[in-house]
Coordinates of C-alpha atoms in Angstrom, one line a residue:
M1 CA -36.9 -25.2 122.5
A2 CA -33.3 -24.2 123.8
Q3 CA -32.7 -20.6 124.6
E4 CA -30.9 -18.8 121.9
K5 CA -27.3 -18.1 122.4
K6 CA -25.6 -14.7 122.3
I7 CA -22.7 -15.0 119.8
S8 CA -20.0 -12.4 119.6
V9 CA -17.8 -11.8 116.7
A10 CA -13.9 -10.7 117.0
V11 CA -12.2 -9.9 113.9
I12 CA -8.4 -9.8 113.5
G13 CA -7.2 -8.0 110.3
A14 CA -9.2 -5.1 108.8
G15 CA -7.2 -4.3 105.8
G16 CA -7.5 -5.6 102.2
V17 CA -9.8 -8.6 102.7
G18 CA -10.5 -7.6 106.3
R19 CA -11.9 -4.5 105.0
C20 CA -14.4 -5.9 102.5
F21 CA -15.2 -8.5 105.1
L22 CA -16.5 -5.9 107.4
Q23 CA -18.2 -4.0 104.8
Q24 CA -20.2 -7.3 104.2
C25 CA -20.7 -7.8 107.8
S26 CA -22.9 -4.7 107.7
Q27 CA -25.5 -6.4 105.5
I28 CA -25.3 -9.7 107.4
L29 CA -25.1 -9.3 111.1
P30 CA -28.4 -7.0 111.4
Q31 CA -30.1 -10.2 110.3
Y32 CA -29.1 -11.9 113.5
P33 CA -30.5 -10.0 116.4
N34 CA -28.3 -12.2 118.8
I35 CA -24.9 -11.5 117.0
S36 CA -22.7 -8.4 118.1
L37 CA -19.3 -7.4 116.9
V38 CA -16.8 -7.1 119.8
F39 CA -13.5 -6.8 118.3
I40 CA -11.4 -5.5 115.7
S41 CA -7.6 -5.4 115.3
R42 CA -4.8 -4.5 112.8
S43 CA -1.4 -5.1 113.5
N44 CA -0.7 -1.8 115.8
R45 CA -4.0 -1.2 117.5
S46 CA -7.3 -2.6 118.6
L47 CA -10.8 -1.8 119.2
R48 CA -13.1 -3.7 121.7
V49 CA -16.4 -3.1 123.5
P50 CA -16.1 -1.9 127.1
T51 CA -18.5 -4.7 128.3
W52 CA -19.8 -7.9 126.8
N53 CA -23.2 -6.2 126.6
H54 CA -22.2 -3.6 123.9
E55 CA -21.4 -3.8 120.2
L56 CA -19.1 -1.9 117.9
S57 CA -20.4 0.3 115.1
L58 CA -20.3 -1.4 111.5
E59 CA -20.7 1.9 110.4
T60 CA -17.9 3.9 112.2
W61 CA -15.6 1.1 113.0
E62 CA -12.9 2.3 110.8
K63 CA -12.6 5.8 112.2
D64 CA -13.3 4.4 115.6
L65 CA -10.3 2.0 115.1
V66 CA -7.9 4.9 114.0
A67 CA -9.1 6.9 117.2
S68 CA -8.3 4.0 119.4
G69 CA -5.2 4.1 121.7
D70 CA -5.5 0.4 122.6
P71 CA -2.7 -1.8 121.3
A72 CA -3.2 -5.1 119.3
L73 CA -3.7 -8.0 121.7
S74 CA -1.3 -11.0 121.6
P75 CA -3.2 -14.1 120.9
Q76 CA -2.9 -15.4 124.6
E77 CA -4.3 -12.1 125.9
L78 CA -7.4 -12.3 123.3
L79 CA -8.0 -15.5 124.4
D80 CA -7.9 -14.5 128.2
W81 CA -10.6 -11.8 127.3
F82 CA -12.8 -14.5 125.6
G83 CA -12.6 -16.2 129.0
T84 CA -14.5 -13.1 130.6
T85 CA -17.7 -13.9 128.8
E86 CA -20.4 -16.8 128.4
N87 CA -21.1 -15.8 124.9
E88 CA -19.9 -18.2 122.1
I89 CA -17.2 -16.5 120.3
I90 CA -16.6 -16.5 116.5
L91 CA -12.9 -15.6 115.6
V92 CA -12.4 -14.4 112.0
D93 CA -8.6 -14.3 111.3
N94 CA -8.3 -12.2 108.0
T95 CA -4.4 -12.1 108.3
S96 CA -1.5 -14.3 107.0
S97 CA 0.1 -14.5 110.3
Q98 CA 1.8 -17.6 111.1
D99 CA 1.8 -16.6 115.0
I100 CA -2.1 -16.4 115.2
A101 CA -2.4 -19.5 113.0
G102 CA 0.0 -21.3 115.5
F103 CA -2.6 -20.2 118.1
Y104 CA -5.8 -22.0 116.6
P105 CA -5.4 -25.3 118.7
N106 CA -5.7 -23.0 121.7
F107 CA -8.8 -21.2 120.6
L108 CA -10.4 -24.4 119.4
K109 CA -9.9 -26.2 122.6
D110 CA -11.7 -23.4 124.5
K111 CA -14.4 -23.7 122.1
I112 CA -13.7 -20.8 120.1
T113 CA -14.8 -21.1 116.7
V114 CA -12.2 -20.0 114.3
V115 CA -13.1 -18.7 110.6
T116 CA -10.1 -17.8 108.4
P117 CA -8.6 -17.7 104.8
N118 CA -5.2 -17.9 106.4
K119 CA -3.4 -20.6 104.3
K120 CA -0.4 -21.0 106.6
A121 CA -2.3 -22.4 109.5
F122 CA -3.2 -25.6 107.2
S123 CA -0.4 -25.8 104.9
S124 CA 3.1 -25.1 107.0
D125 CA 3.7 -27.8 109.7
L126 CA 2.1 -31.1 109.4
D127 CA 2.1 -31.1 113.4
L128 CA 0.3 -27.7 113.5
W129 CA -2.3 -29.0 110.9
K130 CA -2.8 -32.2 113.3
R131 CA -3.1 -30.0 116.4
I132 CA -5.7 -27.8 114.5
V133 CA -8.0 -30.5 113.3
D134 CA -7.6 -32.4 116.6
N135 CA -8.9 -29.7 118.7
A136 CA -11.6 -28.7 116.5
Y137 CA -15.2 -30.0 116.4
P138 CA -16.0 -33.2 115.9
N139 CA -12.7 -34.7 116.6
N140 CA -12.8 -32.8 119.9
P141 CA -16.7 -32.8 120.8
D142 CA -16.0 -29.8 123.2
G143 CA -14.1 -28.0 120.4
G144 CA -14.8 -25.0 118.5
F145 CA -15.9 -25.0 114.9
L146 CA -13.4 -24.6 112.2
Y147 CA -14.0 -23.0 108.4
H148 CA -11.5 -21.9 106.0
E149 CA -13.1 -22.2 102.8
A150 CA -11.4 -19.1 101.5
S151 CA -7.9 -20.6 102.0
V152 CA -7.8 -22.5 98.9
G153 CA -10.6 -20.9 96.7
A154 CA -11.4 -17.4 97.8
G155 CA -15.0 -17.5 97.4
L156 CA -15.0 -20.8 95.4
P157 CA -16.5 -23.8 96.9
I158 CA -13.6 -25.9 97.0
I159 CA -13.1 -27.1 100.4
S160 CA -16.9 -27.8 101.1
T161 CA -17.1 -29.7 97.7
L162 CA -14.3 -32.1 98.9
K163 CA -15.8 -32.4 102.4
D164 CA -19.1 -33.3 100.7
L165 CA -17.3 -35.7 98.4
L166 CA -15.4 -37.5 101.2
E167 CA -18.2 -37.3 103.9
T168 CA -20.7 -39.2 101.5
G169 CA -18.3 -41.9 100.9
D170 CA -16.9 -40.9 97.3
E171 CA -13.3 -41.9 96.5
V172 CA -11.3 -39.2 95.4
Q173 CA -8.8 -40.5 93.0
K174 CA -7.4 -37.0 91.6
I175 CA -7.6 -33.2 92.1
E176 CA -6.2 -30.9 89.2
G177 CA -6.7 -27.4 88.2
V178 CA -5.7 -23.7 88.0
F179 CA -5.4 -22.6 91.5
S180 CA -4.0 -19.1 91.2
G181 CA -6.0 -16.1 89.6
T182 CA -2.5 -14.4 89.0
M183 CA -1.4 -17.2 86.9
S184 CA -4.7 -18.0 85.0
F185 CA -4.3 -14.2 84.1
L186 CA -0.9 -14.5 82.8
F187 CA -1.3 -17.6 80.7
N188 CA -4.8 -16.9 79.3
N189 CA -3.3 -13.6 78.1
F190 CA 0.3 -15.1 77.1
A191 CA -0.8 -18.2 75.5
P192 CA -4.2 -17.8 74.5
L193 CA -6.6 -20.3 72.5
E194 CA -6.7 -17.6 69.6
G195 CA -3.9 -15.2 68.4
E196 CA -0.1 -15.2 69.5
G197 CA -0.5 -13.3 72.9
G198 CA 2.1 -10.8 74.3
K199 CA 5.6 -11.2 75.6
W200 CA 5.9 -12.7 78.7
S201 CA 7.9 -9.6 80.7
D202 CA 4.9 -7.4 79.2
E203 CA 1.9 -9.8 80.7
V204 CA 3.9 -9.9 83.8
S205 CA 3.8 -6.3 84.0
K206 CA 0.2 -5.8 82.9
A207 CA -0.7 -8.1 85.8
K208 CA 1.0 -6.2 88.1
D209 CA -0.6 -3.2 86.9
A210 CA -3.7 -4.7 87.4
G211 CA -3.3 -5.8 90.9
Y212 CA -3.3 -9.3 90.0
T213 CA 0.5 -10.0 91.4
E214 CA 1.9 -9.0 94.8
P215 CA 4.0 -5.9 94.7
D216 CA 6.9 -8.1 94.0
P217 CA 5.5 -10.5 91.2
R218 CA 8.3 -13.1 92.5
D219 CA 6.2 -13.9 95.0
D220 CA 3.7 -15.3 92.4
L221 CA 5.9 -16.7 90.2
N222 CA 7.6 -18.9 92.5
G223 CA 4.7 -21.3 92.7
V224 CA 4.5 -21.6 96.4
D225 CA 1.0 -20.0 96.8
V226 CA -0.2 -22.8 94.7
A227 CA 1.8 -25.2 96.7
R228 CA 0.2 -24.2 99.9
K229 CA -3.5 -24.9 98.6
L230 CA -2.3 -28.3 97.0
V231 CA -0.8 -29.4 100.7
I232 CA -4.3 -28.1 102.1
L233 CA -6.3 -30.2 100.0
A234 CA -3.7 -33.2 100.0
R235 CA -3.9 -33.3 103.6
M236 CA -7.9 -33.4 103.5
V237 CA -7.7 -36.4 101.3
G238 CA -5.5 -38.2 103.7
L239 CA -2.0 -37.7 102.4
Q240 CA 0.8 -36.9 105.0
I241 CA 2.3 -34.0 103.1
E242 CA 5.0 -32.4 105.6
C243 CA 5.3 -29.0 103.7
T244 CA 5.4 -27.4 100.2
S245 CA 9.0 -28.5 99.8
A246 CA 8.0 -31.9 100.0
F247 CA 6.9 -32.2 96.4
P248 CA 7.8 -30.8 92.9
V249 CA 7.2 -26.9 92.8
Q250 CA 8.3 -25.4 89.4
S251 CA 9.1 -21.9 90.0
L252 CA 8.9 -19.3 86.8
I253 CA 11.7 -17.0 88.2
P254 CA 14.9 -17.3 86.2
T255 CA 17.7 -18.5 88.4
E256 CA 19.8 -15.2 87.6
L257 CA 16.9 -13.0 88.9
E258 CA 16.4 -14.7 92.2
S259 CA 19.0 -12.3 93.8
C260 CA 17.2 -9.2 92.6
T261 CA 16.9 -7.1 95.8
S262 CA 13.4 -5.6 94.7
G263 CA 10.4 -6.3 92.5
D264 CA 11.3 -3.3 90.6
E265 CA 14.6 -4.6 89.7
F266 CA 13.1 -7.9 88.8
M267 CA 10.6 -6.2 86.3
E268 CA 13.6 -4.1 84.9
K269 CA 15.4 -7.1 84.1
L270 CA 12.8 -9.9 83.1
P271 CA 12.6 -9.1 79.5
A272 CA 16.0 -10.5 78.9
F273 CA 14.3 -13.8 79.6
D274 CA 11.1 -13.7 77.5
D275 CA 12.8 -15.9 74.8
E276 CA 12.8 -18.7 77.5
M277 CA 9.1 -18.6 77.9
E278 CA 8.5 -18.2 74.2
K279 CA 10.3 -21.6 73.6
V280 CA 7.8 -23.2 76.3
K281 CA 4.9 -21.5 74.4
A282 CA 5.8 -22.7 71.0
K283 CA 6.9 -26.2 72.0
A284 CA 2.9 -26.6 73.0
E285 CA 1.9 -25.1 70.1
E286 CA 3.5 -27.6 67.8
K287 CA 1.4 -30.1 69.2
G288 CA -1.7 -27.9 68.7
K289 CA -1.7 -27.6 72.6
V290 CA -1.4 -24.4 75.0
V291 CA 0.5 -24.2 78.2
R292 CA -1.0 -23.6 81.6
F293 CA 0.4 -23.4 85.4
V294 CA -1.4 -26.0 87.1
G295 CA -1.4 -28.1 90.5
S296 CA -2.4 -31.6 90.7
I297 CA -2.8 -34.3 93.2
D298 CA -2.9 -37.9 92.4
V299 CA -4.1 -39.7 95.4
G300 CA -3.4 -43.2 94.3
R301 CA 0.2 -42.5 93.7
K302 CA 0.5 -40.0 96.7
A303 CA 2.0 -37.5 94.4
V304 CA 1.4 -33.7 94.2
E305 CA 3.0 -31.3 91.7
V306 CA 3.0 -27.9 90.8
G307 CA 4.2 -26.5 87.3
L308 CA 3.7 -26.1 83.7
K309 CA 1.4 -28.7 81.8
E310 CA 0.2 -28.9 78.1
F311 CA -3.5 -29.2 77.3
D312 CA -5.3 -29.9 74.3
K313 CA -7.3 -26.7 73.3
G314 CA -10.7 -28.5 74.1
H315 CA -9.7 -29.0 77.7
A316 CA -11.7 -26.9 80.3
I317 CA -8.5 -25.6 81.9
A318 CA -7.2 -24.2 78.4
G319 CA -10.4 -22.4 77.7
L320 CA -10.5 -20.4 81.1
K321 CA -10.9 -16.5 80.8
G322 CA -9.4 -13.6 82.8
S323 CA -8.3 -14.5 86.1
D324 CA -10.5 -17.2 86.8
N325 CA -9.7 -20.5 88.6
I326 CA -10.8 -24.0 87.8
I327 CA -10.5 -27.2 89.8
S328 CA -11.4 -30.4 88.7
F329 CA -12.3 -33.4 91.0
Y330 CA -11.9 -37.0 89.5
T331 CA -13.8 -39.4 91.7
K332 CA -15.2 -42.8 91.8
R333 CA -18.6 -41.7 91.4
Y334 CA -17.9 -39.0 88.8
G335 CA -15.7 -41.5 86.6
S336 CA -14.1 -39.7 83.7
N337 CA -16.4 -36.8 83.7
P338 CA -14.9 -34.7 86.9
L339 CA -17.2 -32.4 88.9
I340 CA -15.5 -29.2 88.1
V341 CA -15.7 -25.8 90.2
Q342 CA -14.9 -22.5 88.1
G343 CA -14.9 -18.8 88.9
A344 CA -13.3 -15.9 90.2
G345 CA -10.5 -17.3 92.7
A346 CA -8.7 -13.9 93.9
G347 CA -9.7 -10.4 94.9
G348 CA -10.8 -8.7 98.1
E349 CA -14.5 -9.0 97.4
V350 CA -14.6 -12.7 96.5
T351 CA -12.3 -13.7 99.4
A352 CA -14.2 -11.8 101.7
M353 CA -17.2 -13.5 100.7
G354 CA -15.8 -17.0 101.2
V355 CA -15.1 -15.6 104.7
S356 CA -18.6 -14.2 105.1
A357 CA -20.2 -17.5 104.2
D358 CA -18.1 -19.4 106.6
M359 CA -19.2 -16.9 109.4
I360 CA -22.8 -17.6 108.4
K361 CA -22.1 -21.3 108.7
A362 CA -20.6 -20.7 112.0
I363 CA -23.6 -18.8 113.1
K364 CA -25.9 -21.7 112.5
D365 CA -23.5 -24.0 114.2
C366 CA -23.0 -22.1 117.4
H367 CA -27.2 -22.1 117.4
G368 CA -27.4 -18.4 116.6
W369 CA -29.6 -19.3 113.5
K370 CA -33.0 -17.2 113.9
K371 CA -32.6 -14.4 111.5
V372 CA -34.8 -11.3 111.4
R373 CA -37.5 -12.0 108.7

């Protein structure tokens, strides 16, 4: 049996999802005696082991990071440091940084395994996507492994399900669903199956207060977050989608409010446009339907769309609850009854779970699979 490899885990991004991830690591990493946490960084500082024989404390990392006087490392500086050890490296990037994403090909080429929820790496420039995929294993037999489950479904197994379908030879014909926990919450309350629902601006305000939206809700209502997820899945099924502006993306921001200087100003002025959304809801109700904000990929037509769509009340998408996401895979094998993945698709804990699960897969793929029993 081959000698068990030592694996070092480096984490970029320690707030929000990153903090939840590190909390989960305190339960996961002790099960693997050959795994050690060696690096943690935020935007302005970093914490790393003095030698590769040491490891950072999962109990005191937050306090230790605050006390650290070391600045954050650039991607190149981090890669240079990784080059000073023979350990396998798993890099966990919990940020949404385009700069770090742009360096993934370099990490992968140097056999660094990358685990990330960062959508920008896989939905921005098509050339970057190709360089990432080309430098990762198995396209590059000497490259690092790549995992990004949480870039689309947070903790939901969207990417792994699609990979399984493709790798087992199924023909994916269409992907459709609600890809945003924010949009799900909004429309499940604004246009419920039963009852009238609240005013649009009130529901946006409730979602914001509950933490479902970004500080400026326009960052959710513009549809770009959903579009990024659709780009990732479309590229996985072979469509050469250049960027999120290459297909129709419906924004729910009134044109008159696009120039608001702040989220607060936007929220203050939004009630004046409630009637527009009421008309959208009423139009669907006249047909016995409900309106939902969905994304779809028609593989045969090579068409990607993001926006409002009406559904019969018996449709699975119409019956969502809370902030759940639902993604339906229509394939040759599954026929008219799609394979459906449904559940919480947003939130720090579930997103971190998706990242943690990917890290465990990476540990096993790096031959560090032996757990403490």
